[in-house]
mmCIF file of C-alpha atoms in Angstrom:
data_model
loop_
_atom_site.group_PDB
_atom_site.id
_atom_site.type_symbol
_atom_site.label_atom_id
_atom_site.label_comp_id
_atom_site.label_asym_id
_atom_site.label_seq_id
_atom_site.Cartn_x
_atom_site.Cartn_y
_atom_site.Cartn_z
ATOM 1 C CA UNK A 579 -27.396 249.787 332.260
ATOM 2 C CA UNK A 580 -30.658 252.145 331.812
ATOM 3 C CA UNK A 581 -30.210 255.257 330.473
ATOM 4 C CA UNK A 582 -32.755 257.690 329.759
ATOM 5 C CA UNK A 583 -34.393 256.035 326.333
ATOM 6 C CA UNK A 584 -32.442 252.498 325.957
ATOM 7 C CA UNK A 585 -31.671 249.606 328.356
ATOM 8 C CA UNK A 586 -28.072 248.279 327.524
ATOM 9 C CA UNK A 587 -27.175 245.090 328.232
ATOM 10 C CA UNK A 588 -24.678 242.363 327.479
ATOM 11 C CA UNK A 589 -26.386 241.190 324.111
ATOM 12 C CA UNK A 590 -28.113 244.666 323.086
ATOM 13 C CA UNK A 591 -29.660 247.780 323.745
ATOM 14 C CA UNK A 592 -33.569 248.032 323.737
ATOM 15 C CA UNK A 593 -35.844 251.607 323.543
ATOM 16 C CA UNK A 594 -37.316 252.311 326.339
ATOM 17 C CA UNK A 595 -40.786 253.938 325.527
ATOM 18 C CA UNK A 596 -40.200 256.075 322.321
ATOM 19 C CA UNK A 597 -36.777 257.574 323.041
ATOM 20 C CA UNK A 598 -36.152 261.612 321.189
ATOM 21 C CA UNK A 599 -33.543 261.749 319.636
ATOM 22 C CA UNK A 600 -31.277 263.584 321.897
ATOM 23 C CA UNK A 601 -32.122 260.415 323.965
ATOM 24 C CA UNK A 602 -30.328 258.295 320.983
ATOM 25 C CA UNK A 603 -27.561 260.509 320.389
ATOM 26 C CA UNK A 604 -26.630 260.228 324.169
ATOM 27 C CA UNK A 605 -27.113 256.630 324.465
ATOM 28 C CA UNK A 606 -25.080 256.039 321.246
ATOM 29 C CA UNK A 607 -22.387 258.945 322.722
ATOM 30 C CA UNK A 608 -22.119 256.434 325.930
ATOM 31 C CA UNK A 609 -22.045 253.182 323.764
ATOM 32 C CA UNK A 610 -18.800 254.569 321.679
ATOM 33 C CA UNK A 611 -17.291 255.559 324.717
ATOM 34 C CA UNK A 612 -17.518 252.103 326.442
ATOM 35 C CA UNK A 613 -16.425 250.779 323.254
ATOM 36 C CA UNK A 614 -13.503 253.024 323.353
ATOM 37 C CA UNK A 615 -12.542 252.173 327.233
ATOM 38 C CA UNK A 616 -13.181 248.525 327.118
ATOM 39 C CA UNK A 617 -9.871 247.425 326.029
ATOM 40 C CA UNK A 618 -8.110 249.664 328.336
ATOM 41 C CA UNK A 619 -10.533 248.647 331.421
ATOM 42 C CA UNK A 620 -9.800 244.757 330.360
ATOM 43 C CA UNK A 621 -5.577 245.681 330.622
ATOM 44 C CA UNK A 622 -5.884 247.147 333.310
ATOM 45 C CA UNK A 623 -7.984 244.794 335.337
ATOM 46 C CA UNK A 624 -5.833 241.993 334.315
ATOM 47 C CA UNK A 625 -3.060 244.020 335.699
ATOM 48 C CA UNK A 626 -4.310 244.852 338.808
ATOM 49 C CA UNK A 627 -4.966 240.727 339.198
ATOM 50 C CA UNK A 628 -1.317 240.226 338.784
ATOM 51 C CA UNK A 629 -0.218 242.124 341.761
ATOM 52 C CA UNK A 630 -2.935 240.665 343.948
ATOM 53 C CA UNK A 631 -0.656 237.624 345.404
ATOM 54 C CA UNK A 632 -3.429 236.660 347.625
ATOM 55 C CA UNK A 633 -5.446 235.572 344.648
ATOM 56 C CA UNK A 634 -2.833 233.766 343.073
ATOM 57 C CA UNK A 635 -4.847 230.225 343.821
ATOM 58 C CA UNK A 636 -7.887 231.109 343.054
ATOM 59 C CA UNK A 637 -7.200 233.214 339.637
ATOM 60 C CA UNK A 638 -7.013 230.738 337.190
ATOM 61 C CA UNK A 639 -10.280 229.119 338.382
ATOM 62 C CA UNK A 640 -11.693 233.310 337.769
ATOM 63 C CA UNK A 641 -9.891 233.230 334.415
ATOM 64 C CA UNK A 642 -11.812 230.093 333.416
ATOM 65 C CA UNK A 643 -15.199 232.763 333.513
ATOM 66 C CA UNK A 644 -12.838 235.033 331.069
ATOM 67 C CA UNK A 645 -14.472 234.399 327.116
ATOM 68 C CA UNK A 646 -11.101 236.325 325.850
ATOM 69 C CA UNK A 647 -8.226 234.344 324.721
ATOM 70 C CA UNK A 648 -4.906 234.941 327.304
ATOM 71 C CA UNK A 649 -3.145 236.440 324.187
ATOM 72 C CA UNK A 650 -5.538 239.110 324.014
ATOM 73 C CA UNK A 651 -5.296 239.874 327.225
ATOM 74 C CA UNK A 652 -2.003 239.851 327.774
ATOM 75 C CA UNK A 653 -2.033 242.293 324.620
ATOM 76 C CA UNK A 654 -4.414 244.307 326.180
ATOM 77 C CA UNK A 655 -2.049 244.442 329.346
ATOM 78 C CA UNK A 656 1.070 245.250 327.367
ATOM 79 C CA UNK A 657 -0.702 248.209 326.160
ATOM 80 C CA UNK A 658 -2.318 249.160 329.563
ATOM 81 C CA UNK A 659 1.137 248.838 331.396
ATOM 82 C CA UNK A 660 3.125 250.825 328.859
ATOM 83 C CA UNK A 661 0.665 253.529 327.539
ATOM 84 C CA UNK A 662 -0.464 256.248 330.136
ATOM 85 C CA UNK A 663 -3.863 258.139 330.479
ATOM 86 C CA UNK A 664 -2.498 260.796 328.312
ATOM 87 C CA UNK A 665 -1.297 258.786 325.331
ATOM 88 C CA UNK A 666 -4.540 257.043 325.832
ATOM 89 C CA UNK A 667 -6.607 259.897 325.376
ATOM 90 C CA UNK A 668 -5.000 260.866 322.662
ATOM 91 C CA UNK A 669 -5.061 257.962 320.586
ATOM 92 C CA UNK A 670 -7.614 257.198 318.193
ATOM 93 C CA UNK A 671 -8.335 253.642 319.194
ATOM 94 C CA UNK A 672 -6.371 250.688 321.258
ATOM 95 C CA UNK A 673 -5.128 249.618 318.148
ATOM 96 C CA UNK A 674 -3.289 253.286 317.962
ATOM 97 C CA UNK A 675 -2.303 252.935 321.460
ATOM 98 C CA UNK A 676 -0.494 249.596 320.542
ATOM 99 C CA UNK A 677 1.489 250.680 317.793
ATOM 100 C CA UNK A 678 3.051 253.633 319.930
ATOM 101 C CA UNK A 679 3.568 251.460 323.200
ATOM 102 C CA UNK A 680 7.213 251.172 322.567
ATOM 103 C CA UNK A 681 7.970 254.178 322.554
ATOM 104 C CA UNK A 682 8.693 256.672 325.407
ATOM 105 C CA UNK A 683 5.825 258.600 326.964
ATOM 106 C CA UNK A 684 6.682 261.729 325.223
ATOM 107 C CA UNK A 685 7.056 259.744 321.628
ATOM 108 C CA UNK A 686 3.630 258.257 322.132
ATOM 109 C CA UNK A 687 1.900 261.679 323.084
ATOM 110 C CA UNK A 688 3.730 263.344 319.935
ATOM 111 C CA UNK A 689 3.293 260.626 317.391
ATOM 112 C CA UNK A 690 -0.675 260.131 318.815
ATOM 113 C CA UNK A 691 -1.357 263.676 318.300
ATOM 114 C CA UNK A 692 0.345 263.694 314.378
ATOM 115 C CA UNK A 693 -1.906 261.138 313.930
ATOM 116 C CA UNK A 694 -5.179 262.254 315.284
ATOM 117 C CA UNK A 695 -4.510 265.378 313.496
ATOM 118 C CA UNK A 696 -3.849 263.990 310.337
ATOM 119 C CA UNK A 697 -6.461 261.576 310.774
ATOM 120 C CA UNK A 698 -4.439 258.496 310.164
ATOM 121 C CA UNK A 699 -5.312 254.888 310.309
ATOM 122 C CA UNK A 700 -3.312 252.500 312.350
ATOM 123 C CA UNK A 701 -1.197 251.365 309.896
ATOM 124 C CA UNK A 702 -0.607 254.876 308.691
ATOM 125 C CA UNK A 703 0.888 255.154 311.587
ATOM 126 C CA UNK A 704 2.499 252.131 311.959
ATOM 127 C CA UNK A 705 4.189 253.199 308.626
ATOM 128 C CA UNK A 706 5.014 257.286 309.885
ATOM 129 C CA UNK A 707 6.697 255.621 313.026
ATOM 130 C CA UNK A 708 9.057 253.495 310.583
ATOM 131 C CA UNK A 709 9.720 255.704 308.194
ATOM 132 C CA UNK A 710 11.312 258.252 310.613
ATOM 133 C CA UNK A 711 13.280 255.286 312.380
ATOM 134 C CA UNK A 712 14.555 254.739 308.716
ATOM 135 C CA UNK A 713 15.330 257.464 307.984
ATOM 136 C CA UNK A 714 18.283 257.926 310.380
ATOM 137 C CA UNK A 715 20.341 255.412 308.342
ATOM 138 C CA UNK A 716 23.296 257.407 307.303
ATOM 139 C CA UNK A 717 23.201 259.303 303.951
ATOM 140 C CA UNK A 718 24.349 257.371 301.037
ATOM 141 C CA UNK A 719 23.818 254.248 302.610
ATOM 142 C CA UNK A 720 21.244 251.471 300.983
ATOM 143 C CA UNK A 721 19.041 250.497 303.864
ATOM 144 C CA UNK A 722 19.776 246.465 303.992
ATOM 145 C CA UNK A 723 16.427 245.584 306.515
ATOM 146 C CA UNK A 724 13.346 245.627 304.958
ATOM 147 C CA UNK A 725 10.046 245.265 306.865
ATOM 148 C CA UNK A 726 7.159 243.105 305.841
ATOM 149 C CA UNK A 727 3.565 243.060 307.310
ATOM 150 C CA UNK A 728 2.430 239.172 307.066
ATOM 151 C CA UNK A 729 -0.873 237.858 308.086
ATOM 152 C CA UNK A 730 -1.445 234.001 308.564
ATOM 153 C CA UNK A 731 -4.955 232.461 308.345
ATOM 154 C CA UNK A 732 -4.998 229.181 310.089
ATOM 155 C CA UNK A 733 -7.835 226.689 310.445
ATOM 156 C CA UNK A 734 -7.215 224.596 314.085
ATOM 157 C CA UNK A 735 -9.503 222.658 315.482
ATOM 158 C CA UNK A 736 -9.845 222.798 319.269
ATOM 159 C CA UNK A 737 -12.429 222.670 322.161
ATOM 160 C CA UNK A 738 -12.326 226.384 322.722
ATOM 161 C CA UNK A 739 -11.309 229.165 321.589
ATOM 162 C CA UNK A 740 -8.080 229.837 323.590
ATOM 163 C CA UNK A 741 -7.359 226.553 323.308
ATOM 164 C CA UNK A 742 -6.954 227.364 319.265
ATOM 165 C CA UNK A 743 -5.315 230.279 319.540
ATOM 166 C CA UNK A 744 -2.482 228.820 321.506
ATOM 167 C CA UNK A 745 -2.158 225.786 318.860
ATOM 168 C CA UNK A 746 -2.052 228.363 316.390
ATOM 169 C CA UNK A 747 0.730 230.115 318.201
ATOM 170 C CA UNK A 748 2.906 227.275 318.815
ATOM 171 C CA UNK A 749 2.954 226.457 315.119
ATOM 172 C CA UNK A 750 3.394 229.768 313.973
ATOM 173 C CA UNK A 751 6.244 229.684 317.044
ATOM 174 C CA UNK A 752 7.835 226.563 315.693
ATOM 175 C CA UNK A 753 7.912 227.801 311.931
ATOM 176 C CA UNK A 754 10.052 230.364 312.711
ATOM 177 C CA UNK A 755 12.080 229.194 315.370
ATOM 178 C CA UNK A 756 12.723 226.155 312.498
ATOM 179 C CA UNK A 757 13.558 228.882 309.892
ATOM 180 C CA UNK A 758 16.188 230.569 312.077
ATOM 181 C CA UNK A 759 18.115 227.319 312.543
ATOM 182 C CA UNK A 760 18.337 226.779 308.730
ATOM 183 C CA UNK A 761 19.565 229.658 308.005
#
């Protein structure tokens, strides 16, 4: 992409001449904005490639081209198919967008906006959104769920990428389906 200033591509962006500074600030503008989008413009593509039935052959051969891992995109579709333009605008990042995609349409816009205004991080939000669900236990009653963010770190070796990611899924998968059953 060549903008007045910078040529953008895939690996970097490169000055053009000596760009102004007004040059900069709209070349950086454009940048964060494509930065924004990208996410939603990856759902959404992968979307539209599910209802094309007359590439159904051909697709995974396309995919193969894909560097993301198909549980990021299918993330990425999740959040394109259940968060509208509106919610999307309104949200602070995909990672806001995701935390909200649960929710009705008019939930989303409302708890998007708190959070934009008050300028809250994901998991702020994450945490708002619980809080009010929690707080619709009856009065006088101890709450007997408790939530509990957990990460896992996992080293697995694999040819690619995606390839790891799924091995780290299916043992992450097989943990818990193991713990239910002892319980």
């Amino acid at each position: 992409i060549t903008l007045p200033g910078f040529r953008l591509h895939a690996h970097g962006a490169e000055p053009t001449g000596k760009p102004s500074l007004v040059a900069w600030t709209n070349a950086m503008d454009f940048a964060e904005a494509v930065e924004a989008a990208s996410p939603y413009w990856v759902g959404d593509l992968a979307l539209y490639a599910d209802t094309r039935q007359d590439w159904e052959e051909k697709l995974p051969q396309a995919m193969a081209h894909v560097k993301l891992a198909k549980h990021t995109i299918d993330n990425l579709k999740s959040v394109s198919r259940r968060v509208g333009t509106t919610a999307r605008r309104l949200a602070q990042s995909k990672s806001h967008a995701a935390e909200v995609a649960s929710l009705a349409p008019a939930d989303q816009e409302r708890w998007l906006d708190k959070s934009k205004t008050e300028g809250w991080t994901e998991r702020e939000l994450r945490q708002a959104i619980r809080t009010s669900h929690r707080s619709r236990i009856l009065e006088g009653q101890a709450p007997t769920m408790h939530q509990v963010e957990v990460t896992v770190w996992m080293d697995v070796e694999a040819r690619t990428p995606f390839e790891a990611e799924q091995e780290a899924w299916t043992t992450v998968k097989d943990a818990l389906s193991e713990m239910k059953t002892t319980r």
